[in-house]
Amino acid sequence: MAIYNPKSHHAEEFINHEEILETIRYAEENKHNVELIDRILEKARPRKTADGMHCAGLDHREASVLLACDIPEKVEEMYHLAKEIKLAFYGNRIVLFAPLYLSNYCINGCVYCPYHTKNKHIPRIKLTQDEIRREVIALQDMGHKRLAIEAGEHPTMNPIEYILECIDTIYSIKHKNGAIRRVNVNIAATTVENYRKLKEAGIGTYILFQETYHKESYLELHPTGPKHDYDYHTEAMDRAMEGGIDDVGLGVLFGLEKYKYEFAGLLMHAEHLEAAYGVGPHTISVPRLKRADDIDPDTFDNGLADDIFEKIIACIRIAAPYTGMIISTRESQAVRERALEIGISQISGASRTSVGGYTEEERPHDSEQFDVSDQRTLDEVVNWLIDRGHIPSFCTACYREGRTGDRFMSLCKKGQIQNCCHPNALMTLAEYLTDYGLENTKQKGFKLIEDELKNIPREKTRNIAAENIEAIRSSNRRDFRF
């Protein structure tokens, strides 16, 4: 049996099957061990130190005990702790982004995705650079500043050269006051050389969902195509790090395999990145399997009820306190509302999951990668976040100031990143409200900004932020960022 070794670069050592099974057994045996559970919760609690806030986080075994625990008052304590941790390190800011689908040509056989190669009736589309410009302008006209580009895996239709050209096009488009300031990339596992090219193109975070960490299930779910190679896929983040990309995003597709297995594997992957490279994942996403063309989620046996899904989110937040957490429009408004309270720090808004979908008047269902549950406009989402006491943020300053990887984490781990993120969030919200907000949203938003400026502790920072917000409102803006 292989020994669990988070520093190893071999997938089957840092995602060790026997260690995951043993972790699940250990968690089941201790799910009512109140003394142990209390120790774990106490360890995870944020504390003030001489240089700021600190939070120990949890390893995959400790977190799995919390996930297995079904004592109602302890579960409620977990939710309170998750909220406390989220506010301590990310405050009440919620970063907004949108996915942009470039091409649904794909040579893989993934049985849970409508883009699989055997699906002959889905329209296959690849955007030209002119079509990308129209899509980006449509997104800019909504107010978006941050995109996550998506493309199927196809060596001739979607080569790295096409992806790089698309990134260059996106960054080049300046429309009215609109500009995409950060392009995150969610494409198939590739080579160190190609990751270097993505880094040179100025991407933000490289995102790749594992789908499932259970190797036997993974091979069955990916019967054909290059994605069938479990090791190559699972070791992709190592190659990305070697290629100079220091912000990477993990995730599993909950519903493909037993959730306790995926939860342990996900945290083991995060531990591996921290052990091997000194910095864990920048983000963790929590997508659930959803209906799509040619895909019926009811044919899979591992669907998650909402209460289990919420518990997973809370336990990830407790275990990985410094990692951004993402929930997409796969989920309904009600589910997203609860998730924001217990750990989520980034959400998509007004998403179209079809290629070319933003320039269509109606959502084209026949080419969506998955059904969108939350179909509200971006302004409706911003208005809703304000009503819920959150600060909608379009900030990309950390990326543009070079606060990525261990530089971001060093500030986050001291609870000091808010000194940058809070004023930047308010300034970017002021930009959105001035340029794109509807009247009701503007009124609420500027009242929120006025109140939140008072919460910036440093007088100099507070005054500079206030001056820049006033300049934005009077259309005398400059690109200032903390």
Short mmCIF file of C-alpha atoms in Angstrom, two decimals:
data_model
loop_
_atom_site.label_atom_id
_atom_site.label_comp_id
_atom_site.label_asym_id
_atom_site.label_seq_id
_atom_site.Cartn_x
_atom_site.Cartn_y
_atom_site.Cartn_z
CA MET A 1 0.00 0.00 0.00
CA ALA A 2 1.33 3.47 -0.87
CA ILE A 3 1.97 5.79 2.07
CA TYR A 4 0.13 9.11 1.99
CA ASN A 5 2.72 11.69 1.03
CA PRO A 6 1.44 15.23 0.37
CA LYS A 7 4.87 16.33 -0.88
CA SER A 8 4.96 13.67 -3.59
CA HIS A 9 4.21 14.77 -7.14
CA HIS A 10 2.64 11.41 -8.00
CA ALA A 11 -1.15 11.55 -7.97
CA GLU A 12 -1.70 8.22 -6.24
CA GLU A 13 0.51 9.27 -3.33
CA PHE A 14 -0.90 12.72 -2.58
CA ILE A 15 -4.44 11.44 -3.33
CA ASN A 16 -4.06 8.09 -1.59
CA HIS A 17 -7.11 5.83 -1.89
CA GLU A 18 -6.42 3.84 1.28
CA GLU A 19 -5.83 7.00 3.29
CA ILE A 20 -9.19 8.38 2.13
CA LEU A 21 -10.98 5.16 3.11
CA GLU A 22 -9.22 5.17 6.48
CA THR A 23 -10.17 8.83 6.95
CA ILE A 24 -13.83 8.04 6.29
CA ARG A 25 -13.68 5.15 8.79
CA TYR A 26 -12.01 7.35 11.39
CA ALA A 27 -14.61 10.08 10.90
CA GLU A 28 -17.50 7.62 11.22
CA GLU A 29 -16.03 6.18 14.42
CA ASN A 30 -15.64 9.66 15.94
CA LYS A 31 -18.69 11.49 14.64
CA HIS A 32 -20.22 11.49 18.17
CA ASN A 33 -16.93 12.02 20.02
CA VAL A 34 -17.87 15.39 21.52
CA GLU A 35 -14.52 15.89 23.22
CA LEU A 36 -12.65 15.43 19.93
CA ILE A 37 -15.14 17.56 17.99
CA ASP A 38 -14.77 20.38 20.50
CA ARG A 39 -10.98 20.22 20.21
CA ILE A 40 -11.22 20.40 16.42
CA LEU A 41 -13.60 23.36 16.52
CA GLU A 42 -11.40 25.16 19.04
CA LYS A 43 -8.31 24.58 16.92
CA ALA A 44 -10.07 26.08 13.89
CA ARG A 45 -11.28 29.24 15.64
CA PRO A 46 -9.67 32.51 14.40
CA ARG A 47 -7.46 34.31 16.90
CA LYS A 48 -5.91 37.75 17.12
CA THR A 49 -2.12 37.75 17.18
CA ALA A 50 0.53 40.46 17.30
CA ASP A 51 0.58 40.80 13.51
CA GLY A 52 -3.15 40.34 12.86
CA MET A 53 -5.64 37.49 12.71
CA HIS A 54 -4.58 33.86 12.50
CA CYS A 55 -6.47 30.65 11.80
CA ALA A 56 -4.98 27.16 12.04
CA GLY A 57 -7.24 25.43 9.52
CA LEU A 58 -7.76 21.67 9.64
CA ASP A 59 -6.30 18.62 7.96
CA HIS A 60 -8.47 16.26 5.93
CA ARG A 61 -9.06 13.88 8.88
CA GLU A 62 -10.14 16.58 11.30
CA ALA A 63 -12.43 18.18 8.73
CA SER A 64 -13.92 14.78 7.85
CA VAL A 65 -14.89 14.27 11.50
CA LEU A 66 -16.83 17.54 11.39
CA LEU A 67 -18.50 16.53 8.13
CA ALA A 68 -19.57 13.18 9.62
CA CYS A 69 -20.84 14.72 12.86
CA ASP A 70 -24.64 14.80 13.02
CA ILE A 71 -25.13 16.25 16.52
CA PRO A 72 -27.48 19.18 15.82
CA GLU A 73 -25.94 21.69 18.22
CA LYS A 74 -22.42 20.87 16.97
CA VAL A 75 -23.50 21.24 13.35
CA GLU A 76 -24.96 24.64 14.19
CA GLU A 77 -21.68 25.55 15.90
CA MET A 78 -19.87 24.64 12.67
CA TYR A 79 -22.06 27.04 10.71
CA HIS A 80 -21.39 29.86 13.17
CA LEU A 81 -17.65 29.16 13.04
CA ALA A 82 -17.64 29.07 9.22
CA LYS A 83 -19.32 32.49 9.14
CA GLU A 84 -16.87 33.84 11.73
CA ILE A 85 -13.89 32.65 9.68
CA LYS A 86 -15.28 34.02 6.43
CA LEU A 87 -15.85 37.45 7.96
CA ALA A 88 -12.44 37.45 9.68
CA PHE A 89 -10.49 36.95 6.46
CA TYR A 90 -12.78 37.99 3.60
CA GLY A 91 -15.14 40.39 5.32
CA ASN A 92 -18.58 40.93 3.79
CA ARG A 93 -17.22 41.29 0.25
CA ILE A 94 -18.48 39.05 -2.55
CA VAL A 95 -16.48 39.05 -5.79
CA LEU A 96 -18.51 38.82 -9.01
CA PHE A 97 -17.50 37.21 -12.30
CA ALA A 98 -18.98 35.59 -15.40
CA PRO A 99 -18.00 32.53 -17.45
CA LEU A 100 -17.30 33.00 -21.15
CA TYR A 101 -17.60 29.87 -23.29
CA LEU A 102 -15.30 30.00 -26.32
CA SER A 103 -15.89 26.59 -27.94
CA ASN A 104 -17.78 23.38 -27.21
CA TYR A 105 -15.75 21.22 -29.57
CA CYS A 106 -14.40 18.35 -27.46
CA ILE A 107 -12.83 14.93 -28.06
CA ASN A 108 -13.43 13.54 -24.56
CA GLY A 109 -16.13 11.06 -23.65
CA CYS A 110 -17.13 12.45 -20.22
CA VAL A 111 -20.50 10.87 -19.48
CA TYR A 112 -21.76 13.78 -17.31
CA CYS A 113 -21.07 16.58 -19.85
CA PRO A 114 -23.17 17.35 -22.95
CA TYR A 115 -20.02 18.34 -24.85
CA HIS A 116 -18.88 14.70 -24.98
CA THR A 117 -17.75 13.59 -28.41
CA LYS A 118 -20.61 11.13 -29.00
CA ASN A 119 -23.28 13.83 -28.64
CA LYS A 120 -24.09 14.36 -32.33
CA HIS A 121 -27.13 16.62 -32.02
CA ILE A 122 -25.69 19.44 -29.94
CA PRO A 123 -24.70 22.44 -32.13
CA ARG A 124 -20.90 22.68 -32.19
CA ILE A 125 -19.69 26.28 -32.07
CA LYS A 126 -16.30 27.95 -31.92
CA LEU A 127 -16.21 31.72 -31.54
CA THR A 128 -14.21 33.83 -33.95
CA GLN A 129 -12.27 36.79 -32.55
CA ASP A 130 -14.97 39.15 -33.82
CA GLU A 131 -17.63 37.07 -32.07
CA ILE A 132 -15.57 37.15 -28.88
CA ARG A 133 -15.45 40.95 -29.12
CA ARG A 134 -19.24 41.06 -29.30
CA GLU A 135 -19.57 38.69 -26.34
CA VAL A 136 -17.10 40.70 -24.25
CA ILE A 137 -18.80 44.00 -25.08
CA ALA A 138 -22.12 42.47 -23.98
CA LEU A 139 -20.48 41.45 -20.69
CA GLN A 140 -18.88 44.87 -20.28
CA ASP A 141 -22.24 46.51 -20.86
CA MET A 142 -23.55 44.54 -17.88
CA GLY A 143 -20.64 45.78 -15.74
CA HIS A 144 -18.43 42.70 -15.52
CA LYS A 145 -14.68 43.17 -15.00
CA ARG A 146 -13.63 39.54 -14.41
CA LEU A 147 -14.20 36.54 -16.70
CA ALA A 148 -13.51 32.82 -16.53
CA ILE A 149 -13.00 31.46 -20.04
CA GLU A 150 -14.09 27.90 -20.82
CA ALA A 151 -13.42 25.61 -23.77
CA GLY A 152 -13.74 21.93 -24.58
CA GLU A 153 -10.61 19.86 -25.15
CA HIS A 154 -9.86 19.56 -28.85
CA PRO A 155 -6.28 19.65 -30.19
CA THR A 156 -7.13 21.14 -33.59
CA MET A 157 -10.23 23.24 -32.87
CA ASN A 158 -9.09 24.62 -29.50
CA PRO A 159 -5.27 24.56 -29.47
CA ILE A 160 -3.34 26.67 -26.96
CA GLU A 161 -2.69 29.24 -29.70
CA TYR A 162 -6.45 29.81 -30.01
CA ILE A 163 -6.82 30.23 -26.24
CA LEU A 164 -3.92 32.71 -26.13
CA GLU A 165 -5.36 34.71 -29.01
CA CYS A 166 -8.73 34.84 -27.23
CA ILE A 167 -7.08 36.11 -24.03
CA ASP A 168 -5.27 38.82 -25.98
CA THR A 169 -8.53 39.83 -27.67
CA ILE A 170 -10.43 40.00 -24.38
CA TYR A 171 -7.83 42.21 -22.70
CA SER A 172 -7.69 44.53 -25.74
CA ILE A 173 -11.38 45.50 -25.72
CA LYS A 174 -12.16 48.91 -24.17
CA HIS A 175 -15.82 49.79 -24.59
CA LYS A 176 -17.17 53.00 -23.03
CA ASN A 177 -15.94 52.65 -19.41
CA GLY A 178 -15.80 48.87 -19.68
CA ALA A 179 -12.68 46.71 -19.51
CA ILE A 180 -12.02 43.12 -18.51
CA ARG A 181 -9.25 43.38 -15.96
CA ARG A 182 -8.79 39.73 -15.12
CA VAL A 183 -9.19 36.60 -17.24
CA ASN A 184 -9.25 33.33 -15.33
CA VAL A 185 -8.83 30.19 -17.41
CA ASN A 186 -10.68 26.88 -17.11
CA ILE A 187 -9.31 24.61 -19.82
CA ALA A 188 -8.11 21.01 -19.96
CA ALA A 189 -4.92 19.80 -18.30
CA THR A 190 -1.92 20.70 -20.41
CA THR A 191 1.89 20.85 -20.42
CA VAL A 192 4.31 22.94 -18.36
CA GLU A 193 5.24 24.80 -21.55
CA ASN A 194 1.61 25.71 -22.22
CA TYR A 195 1.11 26.84 -18.62
CA ARG A 196 4.11 29.14 -19.07
CA LYS A 197 2.41 30.59 -22.14
CA LEU A 198 -0.79 31.19 -20.15
CA LYS A 199 1.21 32.90 -17.41
CA GLU A 200 2.91 35.13 -19.99
CA ALA A 201 -0.53 35.99 -21.42
CA GLY A 202 -1.42 37.54 -18.06
CA ILE A 203 -4.08 35.15 -16.81
CA GLY A 204 -5.41 35.32 -13.29
CA THR A 205 -6.27 31.93 -11.80
CA TYR A 206 -5.95 28.62 -13.62
CA ILE A 207 -8.99 26.52 -12.71
CA LEU A 208 -9.41 22.80 -13.27
CA PHE A 209 -12.05 20.64 -11.63
CA GLN A 210 -10.96 17.14 -10.72
CA GLU A 211 -14.58 15.97 -11.25
CA THR A 212 -13.89 12.99 -8.92
CA TYR A 213 -10.86 11.89 -6.92
CA HIS A 214 -12.01 8.25 -6.93
CA LYS A 215 -9.77 6.75 -9.60
CA GLU A 216 -11.96 3.77 -10.51
CA SER A 217 -15.00 6.03 -10.89
CA TYR A 218 -12.93 8.61 -12.74
CA LEU A 219 -11.89 6.06 -15.38
CA GLU A 220 -15.51 4.92 -15.87
CA LEU A 221 -16.78 8.51 -16.11
CA HIS A 222 -14.07 9.41 -18.64
CA PRO A 223 -14.04 6.33 -20.90
CA THR A 224 -12.35 7.95 -23.92
CA GLY A 225 -10.18 10.89 -24.82
CA PRO A 226 -7.10 12.44 -23.18
CA LYS A 227 -9.05 13.20 -20.01
CA HIS A 228 -9.18 9.42 -19.37
CA ASP A 229 -5.62 9.71 -18.00
CA TYR A 230 -6.29 10.13 -14.26
CA ASP A 231 -2.68 10.82 -13.28
CA TYR A 232 -2.10 13.43 -16.00
CA HIS A 233 -5.30 15.24 -15.03
CA THR A 234 -4.72 15.06 -11.26
CA GLU A 235 -1.12 16.26 -11.55
CA ALA A 236 -2.09 19.25 -13.72
CA MET A 237 -1.80 21.75 -10.86
CA ASP A 238 1.78 20.63 -10.25
CA ARG A 239 2.63 21.38 -13.87
CA ALA A 240 0.80 24.73 -13.65
CA MET A 241 2.85 25.68 -10.59
CA GLU A 242 6.03 24.59 -12.35
CA GLY A 243 4.98 26.78 -15.28
CA GLY A 244 4.84 29.83 -13.02
CA ILE A 245 1.10 30.01 -12.35
CA ASP A 246 0.84 30.64 -8.62
CA ASP A 247 -2.96 31.01 -8.35
CA VAL A 248 -4.79 27.75 -9.06
CA GLY A 249 -8.39 26.75 -8.41
CA LEU A 250 -9.57 23.28 -7.35
CA GLY A 251 -13.04 21.73 -7.40
CA VAL A 252 -14.98 18.50 -7.70
CA LEU A 253 -18.33 17.89 -9.37
CA PHE A 254 -20.40 16.81 -6.38
CA GLY A 255 -22.84 14.08 -7.33
CA LEU A 256 -20.48 11.86 -9.33
CA GLU A 257 -19.07 9.94 -6.35
CA LYS A 258 -19.77 9.64 -2.60
CA TYR A 259 -19.40 13.10 -1.11
CA LYS A 260 -17.28 12.06 1.89
CA TYR A 261 -14.68 10.56 -0.44
CA GLU A 262 -14.60 13.69 -2.62
CA PHE A 263 -14.39 15.97 0.40
CA ALA A 264 -11.33 14.15 1.80
CA GLY A 265 -9.66 13.99 -1.62
CA LEU A 266 -10.24 17.69 -2.25
CA LEU A 267 -8.61 18.67 1.05
CA MET A 268 -5.73 16.25 0.46
CA HIS A 269 -5.11 17.97 -2.87
CA ALA A 270 -5.08 21.35 -1.13
CA GLU A 271 -2.65 19.99 1.50
CA HIS A 272 -0.42 18.69 -1.28
CA LEU A 273 -0.14 22.10 -2.95
CA GLU A 274 0.65 23.76 0.37
CA ALA A 275 3.27 21.11 1.23
CA ALA A 276 4.90 20.98 -2.19
CA TYR A 277 4.78 24.66 -3.23
CA GLY A 278 4.21 26.63 -0.04
CA VAL A 279 0.83 27.93 -1.15
CA GLY A 280 -2.52 26.17 -1.30
CA PRO A 281 -5.28 26.70 -3.85
CA HIS A 282 -6.38 30.27 -4.47
CA THR A 283 -9.97 29.08 -4.87
CA ILE A 284 -12.12 26.00 -4.29
CA SER A 285 -15.33 25.61 -6.31
CA VAL A 286 -18.31 23.50 -5.26
CA PRO A 287 -20.36 22.69 -8.39
CA ARG A 288 -23.15 20.09 -8.19
CA LEU A 289 -24.18 17.87 -11.08
CA LYS A 290 -27.02 19.52 -13.01
CA ARG A 291 -29.30 18.68 -15.92
CA ALA A 292 -28.14 19.51 -19.45
CA ASP A 293 -28.71 18.43 -23.03
CA ASP A 294 -28.13 14.65 -23.23
CA ILE A 295 -27.43 14.51 -19.45
CA ASP A 296 -29.91 13.39 -16.79
CA PRO A 297 -28.48 13.83 -13.28
CA ASP A 298 -31.00 11.30 -11.92
CA THR A 299 -29.01 8.53 -13.62
CA PHE A 300 -26.19 9.16 -11.13
CA ASP A 301 -26.51 7.73 -7.63
CA ASN A 302 -24.68 10.31 -5.54
CA GLY A 303 -26.81 13.44 -5.64
CA LEU A 304 -26.57 15.80 -2.66
CA ALA A 305 -29.45 17.22 -0.64
CA ASP A 306 -29.19 20.94 0.11
CA ASP A 307 -28.45 20.44 3.80
CA ILE A 308 -25.48 18.15 3.07
CA PHE A 309 -24.26 20.57 0.41
CA GLU A 310 -24.35 23.45 2.90
CA LYS A 311 -22.47 21.38 5.46
CA ILE A 312 -19.74 20.63 2.91
CA ILE A 313 -19.35 24.34 2.18
CA ALA A 314 -19.08 25.18 5.89
CA CYS A 315 -16.55 22.42 6.54
CA ILE A 316 -14.37 23.48 3.59
CA ARG A 317 -14.40 27.06 4.88
CA ILE A 318 -13.32 25.87 8.34
CA ALA A 319 -10.61 23.57 6.95
CA ALA A 320 -9.23 26.04 4.37
CA PRO A 321 -9.81 29.48 5.92
CA TYR A 322 -7.59 31.43 3.52
CA THR A 323 -8.97 29.99 0.29
CA GLY A 324 -11.56 31.79 -1.80
CA MET A 325 -14.74 29.75 -2.33
CA ILE A 326 -16.87 29.90 -5.47
CA ILE A 327 -20.49 29.02 -6.15
CA SER A 328 -21.98 29.44 -9.62
CA THR A 329 -25.40 30.00 -11.14
CA ARG A 330 -25.83 26.21 -11.19
CA GLU A 331 -27.42 26.85 -7.80
CA SER A 332 -30.67 28.65 -7.05
CA GLN A 333 -30.93 32.03 -5.37
CA ALA A 334 -32.02 30.35 -2.12
CA VAL A 335 -29.06 27.96 -2.05
CA ARG A 336 -26.59 30.73 -2.93
CA GLU A 337 -28.05 33.00 -0.26
CA ARG A 338 -27.37 30.41 2.44
CA ALA A 339 -23.93 29.58 1.03
CA LEU A 340 -22.85 33.23 1.21
CA GLU A 341 -23.39 33.16 4.97
CA ILE A 342 -21.19 30.12 5.60
CA GLY A 343 -18.11 30.61 3.49
CA ILE A 344 -18.60 31.54 -0.17
CA SER A 345 -16.60 34.60 -1.29
CA GLN A 346 -17.09 34.59 -5.09
CA ILE A 347 -20.19 34.09 -7.25
CA SER A 348 -21.03 34.29 -10.92
CA GLY A 349 -23.85 36.53 -12.07
CA ALA A 350 -26.05 36.69 -15.19
CA SER A 351 -24.21 33.65 -16.58
CA ARG A 352 -24.75 32.08 -19.97
CA THR A 353 -23.24 28.60 -20.22
CA SER A 354 -23.54 28.30 -23.99
CA VAL A 355 -21.05 29.36 -26.63
CA GLY A 356 -22.10 32.80 -27.91
CA GLY A 357 -24.87 33.04 -25.34
CA TYR A 358 -24.39 36.66 -24.25
CA THR A 359 -25.27 38.11 -27.64
CA GLU A 360 -28.47 36.04 -27.86
CA GLU A 361 -31.67 37.67 -26.66
CA GLU A 362 -32.88 34.39 -25.13
CA ARG A 363 -30.73 31.74 -23.46
CA PRO A 364 -29.97 29.03 -26.08
CA HIS A 365 -30.80 25.86 -24.11
CA ASP A 366 -29.59 23.42 -26.76
CA SER A 367 -25.92 24.34 -26.34
CA GLU A 368 -25.68 25.00 -22.60
CA GLN A 369 -23.13 23.02 -20.63
CA PHE A 370 -25.59 22.90 -17.72
CA ASP A 371 -28.92 24.39 -16.71
CA VAL A 372 -28.62 27.78 -15.03
CA SER A 373 -30.76 27.89 -11.89
CA ASP A 374 -30.17 31.52 -10.95
CA GLN A 375 -31.17 33.47 -14.07
CA ARG A 376 -31.27 36.99 -12.64
CA THR A 377 -29.58 39.94 -14.31
CA LEU A 378 -26.30 41.24 -12.90
CA ASP A 379 -28.07 44.32 -11.53
CA GLU A 380 -30.60 42.11 -9.76
CA VAL A 381 -27.76 40.09 -8.22
CA VAL A 382 -25.93 43.25 -7.10
CA ASN A 383 -29.15 44.66 -5.60
CA TRP A 384 -29.78 41.37 -3.77
CA LEU A 385 -26.25 41.24 -2.35
CA ILE A 386 -26.62 44.78 -1.01
CA ASP A 387 -29.94 43.87 0.60
CA ARG A 388 -28.24 40.90 2.29
CA GLY A 389 -25.50 43.07 3.78
CA HIS A 390 -22.73 42.08 1.36
CA ILE A 391 -20.42 44.34 -0.65
CA PRO A 392 -20.59 43.39 -4.34
CA SER A 393 -16.97 43.62 -5.52
CA PHE A 394 -15.56 43.83 -9.04
CA CYS A 395 -12.03 44.19 -7.71
CA THR A 396 -9.01 42.77 -9.56
CA ALA A 397 -6.37 44.89 -7.81
CA CYS A 398 -4.41 42.03 -6.23
CA TYR A 399 -3.71 40.51 -9.62
CA ARG A 400 -2.71 43.84 -11.16
CA GLU A 401 -0.54 44.76 -8.16
CA GLY A 402 1.20 41.38 -8.13
CA ARG A 403 -0.43 40.17 -4.90
CA THR A 404 -0.79 36.58 -6.04
CA GLY A 405 0.32 33.19 -4.78
CA ASP A 406 2.30 33.34 -1.53
CA ARG A 407 2.21 37.17 -1.55
CA PHE A 408 -1.59 37.11 -1.38
CA MET A 409 -1.62 34.28 1.14
CA SER A 410 0.89 35.93 3.46
CA LEU A 411 -1.43 38.93 3.78
CA CYS A 412 -4.55 36.80 3.99
CA LYS A 413 -3.10 34.57 6.73
CA LYS A 414 -2.52 37.65 8.88
CA GLY A 415 -6.02 38.96 8.23
CA GLN A 416 -4.49 42.03 6.56
CA ILE A 417 -5.73 41.54 3.00
CA GLN A 418 -8.89 43.43 3.96
CA ASN A 419 -6.81 46.62 4.20
CA CYS A 420 -6.51 46.37 0.41
CA CYS A 421 -9.68 44.53 -0.55
CA HIS A 422 -12.21 46.56 1.42
CA PRO A 423 -11.47 50.00 -0.14
CA ASN A 424 -10.90 48.46 -3.57
CA ALA A 425 -14.28 46.69 -3.37
CA LEU A 426 -16.01 49.98 -2.53
CA MET A 427 -14.32 51.81 -5.41
CA THR A 428 -15.21 49.11 -7.95
CA LEU A 429 -18.79 49.02 -6.66
CA ALA A 430 -18.92 52.80 -7.18
CA GLU A 431 -17.72 52.24 -10.76
CA TYR A 432 -20.46 49.68 -11.35
CA LEU A 433 -23.20 51.86 -9.84
CA THR A 434 -22.12 54.96 -11.79
CA ASP A 435 -21.77 53.23 -15.14
CA TYR A 436 -24.35 50.43 -15.09
CA GLY A 437 -26.55 50.43 -11.98
CA LEU A 438 -30.28 50.98 -12.18
CA GLU A 439 -31.63 53.79 -10.02
CA ASN A 440 -32.82 51.66 -7.10
CA THR A 441 -29.53 49.78 -7.01
CA LYS A 442 -27.58 53.05 -7.16
CA GLN A 443 -29.42 54.49 -4.18
CA LYS A 444 -28.87 51.39 -2.07
CA GLY A 445 -25.31 50.93 -3.26
CA PHE A 446 -24.05 54.43 -2.53
CA LYS A 447 -25.70 54.31 0.90
CA LEU A 448 -23.81 51.06 1.55
CA ILE A 449 -20.55 52.65 0.35
CA GLU A 450 -21.09 55.63 2.65
CA ASP A 451 -21.62 53.33 5.62
CA GLU A 452 -18.74 51.00 4.76
CA LEU A 453 -16.22 53.82 4.32
CA LYS A 454 -16.59 54.46 8.05
CA ASN A 455 -15.38 50.91 8.70
CA ILE A 456 -11.99 51.45 7.04
CA PRO A 457 -9.70 51.73 10.08
CA ARG A 458 -6.85 53.75 8.57
CA GLU A 459 -7.78 57.40 8.16
CA LYS A 460 -5.43 57.98 5.20
CA THR A 461 -6.82 54.94 3.33
CA ARG A 462 -10.38 55.99 4.15
CA ASN A 463 -9.82 59.52 2.84
CA ILE A 464 -8.13 58.36 -0.38
CA ALA A 465 -10.94 55.86 -1.04
CA ALA A 466 -13.58 58.54 -0.42
CA GLU A 467 -11.81 60.95 -2.80
CA ASN A 468 -11.63 58.33 -5.53
CA ILE A 469 -15.28 57.35 -5.10
CA GLU A 470 -16.27 61.01 -5.44
CA ALA A 471 -14.11 61.24 -8.58
CA ILE A 472 -15.84 58.18 -10.02
CA ARG A 473 -19.26 59.70 -9.37
CA SER A 474 -18.23 62.94 -11.07
CA SER A 475 -16.73 61.07 -14.07
CA ASN A 476 -13.25 62.36 -13.20
CA ARG A 477 -11.89 58.94 -12.41
CA ARG A 478 -8.40 57.56 -12.45
CA ASP A 479 -7.20 53.98 -12.15
CA PHE A 480 -6.30 54.08 -8.48
CA ARG A 481 -6.05 50.90 -6.43
CA PHE A 482 -4.68 49.94 -3.03
#
